[in-house]
C-alpha positions as MATLAB code, in Angstrom:
seq = 'XXXXXXXXXXXXXXXXXXXXXXXXXXXXXXXXXXXXXXXXXXXXXXXXXXXXXXXXXXXXXXXXXXXXXXXXXXXXXXXXXXXXXXXXXXXX';
ca = [
     -26.510  160.470   50.618;
     -26.478  158.342   47.463;
     -26.874  159.252   43.825;
     -29.531  160.108   41.265;
     -29.663  159.447   37.546;
     -32.327  161.302   35.551;
     -33.329  159.769   32.226;
     -35.552  161.365   29.609;
     -37.683  158.557   28.166;
     -40.195  158.127   25.354;
     -42.350  155.484   27.040;
     -44.384  155.356   30.190;
     -45.204  153.167   33.168;
     -45.789  150.028   31.098;
     -42.405  150.248   29.357;
     -40.627  150.866   32.651;
     -42.287  147.918   34.384;
     -41.654  145.603   31.417;
     -37.959  146.528   31.533;
     -37.806  145.858   35.271;
     -39.430  142.451   34.731;
     -37.045  141.663   31.855;
     -34.137  142.376   34.200;
     -35.513  139.913   36.769;
     -36.295  142.583   39.326;
     -39.184  142.733   41.748;
     -40.888  146.060   42.304;
     -43.885  147.707   43.859;
     -45.459  151.074   43.366;
     -45.576  153.290   46.419;
     -47.995  156.196   46.684;
     -46.260  159.420   47.635;
     -48.761  161.684   49.331;
     -46.502  164.717   48.915;
     -45.879  164.096   45.193;
     -49.162  162.790   43.815;
     -48.132  163.499   40.208;
     -45.075  161.214   40.534;
     -45.134  157.420   40.195;
     -42.675  155.906   42.677;
     -41.279  152.366   42.860;
     -39.140  150.380   45.258;
     -37.071  147.958   43.189;
     -35.254  144.905   44.492;
     -33.244  142.042   43.085;
     -34.622  138.793   44.544;
     -32.182  136.970   46.798;
     -30.027  140.036   47.459;
     -30.035  143.066   49.702;
     -30.593  146.673   48.692;
     -33.439  148.736   47.299;
     -33.283  150.994   44.269;
     -35.918  153.705   44.098;
     -37.407  155.195   40.956;
     -39.616  158.214   40.298;
     -41.423  158.705   36.996;
     -42.922  162.028   35.997;
     -45.490  161.395   33.246;
     -45.737  165.114   32.440;
     -41.970  165.603   32.077;
     -41.317  162.084   30.722;
     -38.389  161.643   33.102;
     -37.371  158.621   35.124;
     -35.170  159.298   38.148;
     -33.277  156.333   39.581;
     -32.278  156.905   43.199;
     -29.537  154.987   44.974;
     -29.618  155.737   48.686;
     -26.428  155.000   50.615;
     -28.307  153.126   53.359;
     -30.024  150.882   50.760;
     -27.227  150.435   48.220;
     -26.018  147.107   46.828;
     -23.499  146.034   44.161;
     -26.221  145.032   41.668;
     -27.589  148.576   41.422;
     -24.895  150.257   39.290;
     -25.130  147.771   36.391;
     -28.937  147.837   36.560;
     -29.031  151.648   36.474;
     -26.745  151.645   33.429;
     -28.873  149.027   31.645;
     -32.100  150.913   32.322;
     -30.472  154.120   31.122;
     -29.139  152.429   27.978;
     -32.427  150.801   27.055;
     -34.996  153.475   27.967;
     -33.169  156.753   27.403;
     -34.256  158.940   24.483;
     -30.614  159.822   23.843;
     -29.736  156.174   23.131;
     -32.542  155.647   20.605;
];
């Protein structure tokens, strides 16, 4: 199944993408036809396997990081924790 981490954030798409770039990750936005109000990314670490998914709800100001068991990789846990630490409202 995998795991989900939901983070309440102050910023928006630009702050999220800057953080992903700062962490050396590659990403692309994917349009979800069933959730048009959600911004969805597939995130990868170049040179490794695995894909981390992320959903951002601009109206709720929440970022959900999704680790799927069939796409998991060792780099994901530390990255999720760093994103949570740096973007979370509760850490500011």
